[in-house]
Tab-separated table of C-alpha atoms and ligand atoms in Angstrom:
chain	number	residue	atom	x	y	z
A	1	MET	CA	48.926	4.887	68.054
A	2	THR	CA	46.027	6.888	69.428
A	3	MET	CA	47.088	10.418	70.187
A	4	ILE	CA	46.060	11.430	73.662
A	5	PRO	CA	46.489	15.125	74.365
A	6	ALA	CA	48.216	15.978	77.630
A	7	ALA	CA	45.890	17.403	80.245
A	8	GLY	CA	46.025	21.184	79.954
A	9	PRO	CA	43.882	24.284	79.776
A	10	ASN	CA	42.342	23.116	76.464
A	11	PHE	CA	41.532	19.700	77.789
A	12	GLN	CA	38.430	19.534	79.977
A	13	PRO	CA	37.456	17.863	82.140
A	14	ALA	CA	40.637	16.556	83.753
A	15	SER	CA	39.115	13.144	84.254
A	16	ALA	CA	38.152	12.483	80.586
A	17	LEU	CA	41.026	9.985	80.208
A	18	ASP	CA	39.561	7.927	83.061
A	19	TYR	CA	36.717	6.885	80.747
A	20	MET	CA	38.701	5.690	77.711
A	21	PRO	CA	37.237	2.524	76.102
A	22	ARG	CA	39.255	-0.545	77.252
A	23	PRO	CA	40.512	-1.630	73.794
A	24	GLU	CA	41.858	1.869	73.151
A	25	LEU	CA	43.433	1.976	76.607
A	26	GLN	CA	45.124	-1.402	76.111
A	27	GLN	CA	46.497	-0.344	72.744
A	28	LEU	CA	47.969	2.751	74.378
A	29	GLN	CA	49.390	0.682	77.249
A	30	LEU	CA	51.085	-1.756	74.876
A	31	HIS	CA	52.634	1.012	72.807
A	32	ARG	CA	53.927	2.731	75.947
A	33	LEU	CA	55.173	-0.549	77.452
A	34	GLN	CA	57.188	-1.368	74.334
A	35	THR	CA	58.666	2.136	74.299
A	36	VAL	CA	59.592	2.156	77.978
A	37	ILE	CA	61.143	-1.335	77.930
A	38	ARG	CA	63.310	-0.359	74.975
A	39	ARG	CA	64.363	2.762	76.853
A	40	LEU	CA	65.342	0.705	79.914
A	41	TRP	CA	67.239	-1.834	77.807
A	42	GLU	CA	69.137	0.848	75.932
A	43	ARG	CA	69.891	3.146	78.857
A	44	VAL	CA	69.965	1.284	82.202
A	45	PRO	CA	72.707	-1.383	82.572
A	46	LEU	CA	70.850	-3.238	85.370
A	47	TYR	CA	67.851	-3.878	83.115
A	48	ARG	CA	69.913	-4.832	80.052
A	49	THR	CA	71.914	-7.352	82.134
A	50	ARG	CA	68.814	-8.906	83.676
A	51	MET	CA	66.945	-9.084	80.375
A	52	ASN	CA	69.976	-10.673	78.702
A	53	GLU	CA	70.151	-13.227	81.526
A	54	ARG	CA	66.543	-14.144	80.856
A	55	GLY	CA	67.101	-14.193	77.105
A	56	ILE	CA	64.522	-11.473	76.511
A	57	ALA	CA	64.889	-8.441	74.240
A	58	PRO	CA	62.607	-5.391	73.835
A	59	GLU	CA	61.113	-6.809	70.608
A	60	ASP	CA	59.875	-9.859	72.576
A	61	ILE	CA	57.189	-7.664	74.171
A	62	ARG	CA	54.414	-8.276	71.630
A	63	SER	CA	51.415	-8.147	73.946
A	64	LEU	CA	50.625	-6.867	77.440
A	65	ALA	CA	50.679	-10.494	78.648
A	66	ASP	CA	54.395	-10.675	77.783
A	67	ILE	CA	55.098	-8.382	80.744
A	68	VAL	CA	55.351	-11.460	83.009
A	69	ASN	CA	58.582	-12.442	81.258
A	70	LEU	CA	60.334	-9.271	82.419
A	71	PRO	CA	62.483	-9.238	85.578
A	72	PHE	CA	61.171	-7.637	88.780
A	73	THR	CA	62.648	-4.495	90.320
A	74	SER	CA	62.989	-4.357	94.108
A	75	LYS	CA	63.606	-1.617	96.647
A	76	THR	CA	67.023	-3.236	97.161
A	77	ASP	CA	67.863	-2.544	93.499
A	78	LEU	CA	67.219	1.148	94.131
A	79	ARG	CA	69.436	1.115	97.230
A	80	ASP	CA	72.196	-0.858	95.485
A	81	THR	CA	72.363	1.671	92.641
A	82	TYR	CA	72.224	4.716	94.970
A	83	PRO	CA	72.048	7.535	94.139
A	84	PHE	CA	71.568	7.765	90.339
A	85	GLY	CA	72.245	4.254	88.977
A	86	LEU	CA	68.741	3.602	87.596
A	87	PHE	CA	68.361	6.935	85.793
A	88	ALA	CA	67.455	6.595	82.126
A	89	SER	CA	67.987	10.283	81.330
A	90	PRO	CA	71.213	12.304	81.469
A	91	MET	CA	71.387	14.617	84.490
A	92	GLU	CA	70.999	17.730	82.310
A	93	ASP	CA	67.481	16.517	81.396
A	94	VAL	CA	66.543	15.929	85.037
A	95	VAL	CA	64.733	18.956	86.469
A	96	ARG	CA	63.741	17.611	89.911
A	97	LEU	CA	64.932	15.094	92.488
A	98	HIS	CA	62.937	13.695	95.405
A	99	ALA	CA	64.015	11.146	98.000
A	100	SER	CA	62.417	8.805	100.490
A	101	SER	CA	62.799	9.595	104.172
A	102	GLY	CA	65.378	6.823	104.577
A	103	THR	CA	64.798	5.915	108.217
A	104	THR	CA	67.509	3.277	107.901
A	105	GLY	CA	70.614	3.994	105.870
A	106	LYS	CA	70.598	5.812	102.544
A	107	PRO	CA	67.379	7.188	101.047
A	108	ILE	CA	65.958	6.141	97.699
A	109	VAL	CA	66.389	8.892	95.107
A	110	VAL	CA	63.879	9.467	92.313
A	111	SER	CA	64.174	11.833	89.333
A	112	TYR	CA	61.890	13.671	86.926
A	113	THR	CA	62.285	15.278	83.532
A	114	GLN	CA	59.982	18.191	82.667
A	115	GLU	CA	57.766	15.708	80.808
A	116	ASP	CA	57.627	13.529	83.957
A	117	LEU	CA	56.544	16.527	86.043
A	118	ASP	CA	53.819	17.319	83.495
A	119	THR	CA	52.637	13.690	83.679
A	120	TRP	CA	52.644	13.793	87.481
A	121	THR	CA	50.655	17.040	87.504
A	122	SER	CA	48.073	15.613	85.092
A	123	VAL	CA	47.606	12.329	87.003
A	124	MET	CA	47.261	14.266	90.268
A	125	ALA	CA	44.704	16.599	88.695
A	126	ARG	CA	42.702	13.521	87.643
A	127	ALA	CA	43.071	11.951	91.099
A	128	ILE	CA	41.944	15.111	92.896
A	129	ALA	CA	39.024	15.533	90.474
A	130	SER	CA	38.008	11.948	91.264
A	131	CYS	CA	37.604	13.012	94.912
A	132	GLY	CA	35.139	15.695	93.816
A	133	LEU	CA	37.316	18.822	93.913
A	134	HIS	CA	37.011	21.463	91.235
A	135	LYS	CA	37.678	25.100	90.452
A	136	GLY	CA	36.435	27.108	93.406
A	137	ASP	CA	37.601	24.661	96.055
A	138	ILE	CA	40.145	25.879	98.588
A	139	LEU	CA	42.639	23.134	99.408
A	140	GLN	CA	44.714	23.152	102.573
A	141	ASN	CA	47.776	21.101	101.634
A	142	ALA	CA	49.126	19.784	104.937
A	143	PHE	CA	51.412	17.203	103.345
A	144	GLY	CA	55.095	17.915	103.899
A	145	TYR	CA	56.827	20.002	101.217
A	146	GLY	CA	60.382	18.930	100.571
A	147	LEU	CA	62.137	15.748	99.520
A	148	PHE	CA	58.919	13.838	100.309
A	149	THR	CA	56.682	13.750	97.208
A	150	GLY	CA	53.382	14.440	99.032
A	151	GLY	CA	53.394	18.249	99.237
A	152	LEU	CA	54.471	19.164	95.699
A	153	GLY	CA	52.466	16.326	94.118
A	154	TYR	CA	49.158	17.627	95.466
A	155	HIS	CA	50.210	21.234	94.977
A	156	TYR	CA	50.640	21.184	91.179
A	157	GLY	CA	47.760	18.763	90.586
A	158	ALA	CA	45.257	20.915	92.473
A	159	GLU	CA	46.485	24.114	90.807
A	160	GLN	CA	46.095	22.539	87.369
A	161	LEU	CA	42.531	21.608	88.299
A	162	GLY	CA	41.916	25.255	89.139
A	163	SER	CA	41.481	24.890	92.886
A	164	THR	CA	43.055	27.399	95.270
A	165	VAL	CA	46.027	25.808	97.042
A	166	ILE	CA	47.231	26.835	100.500
A	167	PRO	CA	50.759	25.386	100.777
A	168	VAL	CA	50.715	25.233	104.567
A	169	SER	CA	52.770	21.967	104.746
A	170	GLY	CA	52.856	19.865	107.915
A	171	GLY	CA	53.026	21.028	111.526
A	172	SER	CA	51.914	24.181	113.413
A	173	THR	CA	48.610	22.541	114.219
A	174	ASP	CA	46.910	25.520	115.883
A	175	ARG	CA	47.722	27.705	112.897
A	176	GLN	CA	46.358	25.011	110.562
A	177	ILE	CA	43.029	25.134	112.406
A	178	MET	CA	42.961	28.924	112.305
A	179	ILE	CA	43.606	28.871	108.529
A	180	MET	CA	40.982	26.188	107.985
A	181	ARG	CA	38.379	28.354	109.690
A	182	ASP	CA	39.409	31.853	108.576
A	183	PHE	CA	40.195	31.044	104.899
A	184	GLY	CA	37.003	29.040	104.357
A	185	VAL	CA	38.941	25.890	103.470
A	186	THR	CA	36.741	23.342	101.642
A	187	ALA	CA	39.237	20.479	101.250
A	188	ILE	CA	42.284	19.178	103.053
A	189	CYS	CA	45.005	16.658	102.260
A	190	CYS	CA	47.409	15.083	104.755
A	191	THR	CA	48.274	11.749	106.329
A	192	PRO	CA	45.341	10.118	108.150
A	193	SER	CA	47.284	10.180	111.412
A	194	TYR	CA	47.787	13.929	111.118
A	195	PHE	CA	44.108	14.517	110.412
A	196	LEU	CA	43.302	12.541	113.540
A	197	HIS	CA	45.596	14.904	115.417
A	198	LEU	CA	43.946	17.969	113.834
A	199	LEU	CA	40.495	16.724	114.865
A	200	ASP	CA	41.711	16.122	118.368
A	201	ARG	CA	43.314	19.556	118.671
A	202	GLY	CA	40.208	21.166	117.149
A	203	GLU	CA	38.127	19.593	119.876
A	204	ALA	CA	40.485	20.910	122.554
A	205	LEU	CA	40.259	24.416	121.039
A	206	GLY	CA	36.473	24.213	120.782
A	207	VAL	CA	36.464	24.204	116.961
A	208	ASP	CA	33.847	21.847	115.539
A	209	PHE	CA	34.970	20.857	112.018
A	210	ARG	CA	31.361	20.052	111.138
A	211	GLN	CA	30.538	23.753	111.468
A	212	LEU	CA	33.277	24.759	108.983
A	213	ARG	CA	33.112	24.785	105.155
A	214	LEU	CA	35.358	21.713	104.987
A	215	ARG	CA	33.681	19.066	102.793
A	216	ILE	CA	36.429	16.793	101.401
A	217	GLY	CA	39.512	15.111	102.863
A	218	MET	CA	42.141	13.322	100.784
A	219	PHE	CA	44.361	11.017	102.767
A	220	GLY	CA	47.331	8.838	101.932
A	221	ALA	CA	51.014	7.993	102.485
A	222	GLU	CA	50.127	5.427	105.151
A	223	PRO	CA	47.511	2.669	105.360
A	224	TRP	CA	44.251	3.528	107.132
A	225	THR	CA	41.119	1.551	107.808
A	226	VAL	CA	37.482	1.838	106.750
A	227	ALA	CA	36.658	2.351	110.439
A	228	MET	CA	38.957	5.393	110.461
A	229	ARG	CA	37.156	6.724	107.372
A	230	ARG	CA	33.820	6.480	109.186
A	231	HIS	CA	35.338	8.294	112.161
A	232	PHE	CA	36.659	11.145	109.940
A	233	GLU	CA	33.405	11.481	108.012
A	234	GLU	CA	31.300	11.660	111.158
A	235	ALA	CA	33.609	13.794	113.297
A	236	ALA	CA	34.457	16.329	110.555
A	237	GLY	CA	31.312	16.186	108.392
A	238	ILE	CA	33.349	15.421	105.264
A	239	LYS	CA	33.755	12.782	102.579
A	240	ALA	CA	37.124	11.111	103.164
A	241	TYR	CA	38.990	9.639	100.158
A	242	ASP	CA	41.966	7.370	99.844
A	243	LEU	CA	44.753	8.303	97.424
A	244	TYR	CA	47.563	5.869	96.789
A	245	GLY	CA	51.016	6.496	95.480
A	246	LEU	CA	54.657	5.844	96.055
A	247	SER	CA	57.685	7.914	95.180
A	248	GLU	CA	59.392	5.118	93.217
A	249	ILE	CA	56.483	5.089	90.768
A	250	ILE	CA	55.847	8.882	90.651
A	251	GLY	CA	54.600	10.033	94.088
A	252	PRO	CA	50.916	10.424	94.977
A	253	GLY	CA	48.554	9.973	91.998
A	254	VAL	CA	49.005	6.278	91.162
A	255	ALA	CA	45.495	5.185	92.238
A	256	VAL	CA	42.499	6.959	93.755
A	257	GLU	CA	38.982	6.379	95.006
A	258	CYS	CA	35.946	7.785	93.229
A	259	ARG	CA	32.593	8.829	94.677
A	260	CYS	CA	31.675	5.122	95.054
A	261	GLN	CA	34.473	4.676	97.652
A	262	ASP	CA	34.714	1.014	96.682
A	263	GLY	CA	38.303	0.453	95.615
A	264	LEU	CA	40.888	2.735	94.020
A	265	HIS	CA	41.064	3.275	90.256
A	266	VAL	CA	44.614	2.798	89.001
A	267	ILE	CA	45.677	5.483	86.528
A	268	GLU	CA	46.373	2.639	84.137
A	269	ASP	CA	47.420	4.646	81.100
A	270	HIS	CA	50.591	5.556	83.053
A	271	PHE	CA	50.992	2.772	85.651
A	272	TYR	CA	50.478	-0.879	84.752
A	273	PRO	CA	49.367	-2.960	87.760
A	274	GLU	CA	49.883	-6.662	88.418
A	275	ILE	CA	49.146	-8.800	91.466
A	276	VAL	CA	51.659	-11.539	92.217
A	277	ASP	CA	52.133	-14.182	94.875
A	278	PRO	CA	54.472	-12.472	97.377
A	279	ASP	CA	56.464	-15.683	97.900
A	280	THR	CA	56.777	-17.099	94.379
A	281	GLY	CA	56.291	-13.973	92.224
A	282	GLU	CA	53.740	-15.844	90.103
A	283	PRO	CA	50.888	-13.708	88.666
A	284	LEU	CA	47.544	-14.082	90.465
A	285	PRO	CA	44.080	-13.780	88.855
A	286	ASP	CA	41.776	-10.800	89.478
A	287	GLY	CA	40.079	-10.910	92.853
A	288	GLU	CA	42.885	-12.762	94.593
A	289	GLU	CA	45.001	-10.957	97.166
A	290	GLY	CA	48.714	-10.692	96.601
A	291	GLU	CA	51.533	-8.189	96.248
A	292	LEU	CA	50.952	-5.154	94.061
A	293	VAL	CA	53.533	-4.684	91.286
A	294	PHE	CA	53.796	-1.638	89.000
A	295	THR	CA	55.440	-0.900	85.680
A	296	THR	CA	55.673	2.782	84.809
A	297	LEU	CA	54.498	3.214	81.216
A	298	SER	CA	55.502	6.808	80.494
A	299	LYS	CA	58.289	7.842	82.887
A	300	GLN	CA	61.395	9.233	81.218
A	301	ALA	CA	64.007	9.923	83.896
A	302	MET	CA	63.464	6.826	86.001
A	303	PRO	CA	61.128	4.238	84.522
A	304	LEU	CA	60.747	1.023	86.544
A	305	ALA	CA	59.651	-2.376	85.258
A	306	ARG	CA	57.622	-4.632	87.571
A	307	PHE	CA	58.455	-2.803	90.784
A	308	ARG	CA	57.468	-4.777	93.895
A	309	THR	CA	55.588	-2.456	96.239
A	310	HIS	CA	55.181	-4.813	99.254
A	311	ASP	CA	51.572	-3.597	99.418
A	312	LEU	CA	48.973	-6.334	99.702
A	313	THR	CA	45.744	-5.929	97.709
A	314	ALA	CA	43.699	-7.439	94.873
A	315	LEU	CA	42.428	-6.220	91.507
A	316	ILE	CA	38.648	-5.895	91.748
A	317	PRO	CA	36.871	-7.698	88.897
A	318	GLY	CA	34.099	-5.896	87.006
A	319	PRO	CA	33.299	-2.275	86.193
A	320	CYS	CA	32.717	0.519	88.720
A	321	PRO	CA	29.281	2.225	88.828
A	322	CYS	CA	31.033	5.614	88.378
A	323	GLY	CA	31.708	4.703	84.737
A	324	ARG	CA	35.502	4.955	84.860
A	325	THR	CA	37.067	2.215	82.749
A	326	LEU	CA	40.247	2.127	84.856
A	327	ARG	CA	40.559	-1.067	86.893
A	328	ARG	CA	40.365	-0.851	90.675
A	329	ILE	CA	42.519	-2.207	93.488
A	330	ARG	CA	41.101	-2.872	96.932
A	331	ARG	CA	42.008	-0.347	99.640
A	332	ILE	CA	45.419	-1.193	100.986
A	333	GLY	CA	44.833	-1.912	104.663
A	334	GLN	CA	48.219	-3.420	105.163
A	335	ARG	CA	51.729	-3.465	103.776
A	336	SER	CA	53.736	-6.659	103.949
A	337	ASP	CA	56.505	-4.407	105.413
A	338	ASP	CA	54.241	-3.481	108.344
A	339	MET	CA	53.455	-7.055	109.228
A	340	LEU	CA	54.627	-8.024	112.687
A	341	ILE	CA	55.399	-11.610	113.464
A	342	ILE	CA	54.611	-12.139	117.130
A	343	ARG	CA	55.098	-15.623	118.492
A	344	GLY	CA	54.744	-16.908	114.961
A	345	VAL	CA	51.428	-15.119	114.355
A	346	ASN	CA	51.055	-12.427	111.669
A	347	VAL	CA	49.706	-9.177	113.122
A	348	PHE	CA	49.040	-5.894	111.327
A	349	PRO	CA	48.808	-2.550	113.196
A	350	SER	CA	45.653	-1.805	111.173
A	351	GLN	CA	43.892	-4.682	112.982
A	352	VAL	CA	44.558	-2.948	116.308
A	353	GLU	CA	43.239	0.341	114.909
A	354	ALA	CA	40.027	-1.330	113.715
A	355	VAL	CA	39.393	-2.827	117.166
A	356	LEU	CA	39.904	0.529	118.896
A	357	LEU	CA	37.522	2.322	116.557
A	358	ASP	CA	34.889	-0.295	117.326
A	359	VAL	CA	35.012	-0.035	121.114
A	360	GLU	CA	33.312	2.861	122.901
A	361	GLY	CA	35.471	4.833	125.348
A	362	THR	CA	38.820	4.739	123.538
A	363	LEU	CA	40.469	7.008	120.990
A	364	PRO	CA	42.287	5.626	117.946
A	365	HIS	CA	45.573	6.936	119.380
A	366	TYR	CA	47.672	3.923	120.184
A	367	GLN	CA	51.131	2.518	120.224
A	368	ILE	CA	52.277	-1.081	120.035
A	369	VAL	CA	55.295	-1.985	122.175
A	370	LEU	CA	57.005	-5.292	121.492
A	371	THR	CA	59.424	-6.844	123.972
A	372	ARG	CA	60.923	-10.265	124.531
A	373	GLU	CA	60.820	-11.918	127.941
A	374	HIS	CA	62.485	-15.278	128.484
A	375	GLY	CA	62.661	-15.709	124.716
A	376	LEU	CA	58.933	-15.110	124.290
A	377	ASP	CA	57.495	-12.124	122.383
A	378	GLN	CA	55.216	-9.864	124.399
A	379	MET	CA	52.818	-7.400	122.815
A	380	GLU	CA	51.562	-4.393	124.710
A	381	VAL	CA	49.031	-1.983	123.240
A	382	GLN	CA	48.941	1.431	124.877
A	383	VAL	CA	45.597	3.102	124.225
A	384	GLU	CA	44.296	6.548	125.046
A	385	VAL	CA	40.883	6.722	126.636
A	386	THR	CA	38.428	9.582	126.213
A	387	SER	CA	38.414	12.347	128.843
A	388	ARG	CA	34.965	11.283	129.993
A	389	MET	CA	36.031	7.697	130.428
A	390	PHE	CA	39.160	8.759	132.276
A	391	SER	CA	37.175	10.686	134.895
A	392	ASP	CA	34.919	7.671	135.351
A	393	SER	CA	35.273	5.131	138.136
A	394	LEU	CA	38.214	2.771	138.373
A	395	GLY	CA	35.809	-0.111	137.858
A	396	ALA	CA	34.719	1.267	134.491
A	397	LEU	CA	38.349	1.577	133.348
A	398	GLU	CA	39.084	-1.963	134.448
A	399	ALA	CA	36.055	-3.243	132.588
A	400	LEU	CA	37.135	-1.381	129.439
A	401	GLN	CA	40.655	-2.749	129.682
A	402	LYS	CA	39.342	-6.306	130.042
A	403	LYS	CA	36.971	-5.862	127.130
A	404	LEU	CA	39.718	-4.512	124.833
A	405	ALA	CA	42.115	-7.301	125.774
A	406	GLY	CA	39.387	-9.849	125.033
A	407	VAL	CA	38.468	-8.413	121.619
A	408	MET	CA	42.129	-8.050	120.601
A	409	GLU	CA	42.913	-11.604	121.593
A	410	ARG	CA	39.985	-12.802	119.512
A	411	VAL	CA	40.912	-10.711	116.470
A	412	LEU	CA	44.701	-11.097	116.600
A	413	GLN	CA	44.800	-14.672	117.897
A	414	ILE	CA	47.451	-13.849	120.489
A	415	ARG	CA	47.388	-12.608	124.073
A	416	VAL	CA	47.801	-8.836	124.264
A	417	GLN	CA	48.491	-6.674	127.272
A	418	VAL	CA	46.314	-3.569	127.059
A	419	THR	CA	47.424	-0.474	128.971
A	420	LEU	CA	45.026	2.455	129.188
A	421	VAL	CA	46.685	5.872	129.239
A	422	GLU	CA	45.397	9.406	129.815
A	423	PRO	CA	44.045	11.425	126.886
A	424	ARG	CA	46.744	13.199	124.805
A	425	THR	CA	49.725	11.354	126.242
A	426	ILE	CA	50.777	9.350	123.187
A	427	GLN	CA	53.060	11.402	120.975
A	428	ARG	CA	51.274	12.934	117.972
A	429	SER	CA	52.594	12.671	114.470
A	430	GLU	CA	52.868	15.469	111.925
A	431	GLY	CA	53.676	13.043	109.138
A	432	LYS	CA	53.551	9.288	109.148
A	433	ALA	CA	52.636	7.923	112.569
A	434	ARG	CA	55.075	5.729	114.465
A	435	ARG	CA	52.745	2.994	115.682
A	436	VAL	CA	55.200	0.277	116.606
A	437	ILE	CA	58.116	0.306	119.018
A	438	ASP	CA	60.008	-2.954	118.666
A	439	ARG	CA	62.358	-3.585	121.576
A	440	ARG	CA	62.809	-7.277	120.834
A	441	GLN	CA	66.297	-6.854	119.393
A	442	ALA	CA	67.608	-4.945	122.402
B	1	ZN	ZN1	34.623	4.408	90.257
């Protein structure tokens, strides 16, 4: 096989692997796929059982196309084997554990060997480089440090790249703004909802982000819209990039935008992407939207084959003008998990966000409240209005409310009750925003 040196001090620039010729990349992928499938078969009972049931053995993987014969892995499999049932390394080789927040029931636990941590650091260094950071940048890392993979993922990746990292973590918003200004911060990473909160608080404190040295924002861990990107870029005077990842696969660093901001390059030498029909599991051709599925090609402690992400996207056909040979996925505007079914109609919170960012006089702070009256679903959208709008006449507020209700009905195809609320009354998030309150079960 082709020997690819690990990213390290002797390997510059970090993003060189992003430009590998496709035949070489595919050869590397196949070699890694064969190795990882054998590891799963030999070490993880769940995979050996499922492969035996399908009559498939590791030696049956002769080409990358053979991947479709392998069984899927679901989030349920991770819960059912809680906490360590899918580990492929003995505990003495595991040097780190992370876990999902686990809002309902037990969390999902993920593990890393030292080699896995080195891989994670190198893919994050490449991802951060793709957003235009380099040695000399000062990164304010406002992702949470802890069991969540965001904080430490960015931390080691940015350090490897040579940037200065400020491990401020989430929360303490006023102090974040002070640090951003006083330390000459040039880049920030956090959830998009938290950056929205920072911008808002900055405005209240009279700090104009456009006057600061801040030039790059890297956002992830929750879906956000192109309209929100425009808002960030204009209000903060930055370039705003989307980074995609999930803890089951490694954490942040699975796919990332480049300067073209037209889709996210998948770090394909470590994570093999497929798009499948979410209902049938059948593979879909490039360009068609479906569910994103990943196979980890190099993980040691917890490799996963064909993990179903529930994220809806498509593989973009054709090369990217930036020259990277890694294939791209479309920005993930919605997760199938986030989809609300209201009176039989599919609604995504991101559609509401896009409407709000389009209409003058409102802020993209909103909450969706679902109730059931006489067996019928009701959807209320509570929206903050700008201070100027709020001090305006009652007639102007009524007109705005009518306009919003009209646009939402047109976009969402259902009747929506819009309630305008005073500025800064909807609870702010320091991590992932809670956009939906579903009271239909009550
Ligand atoms: Zn590109």
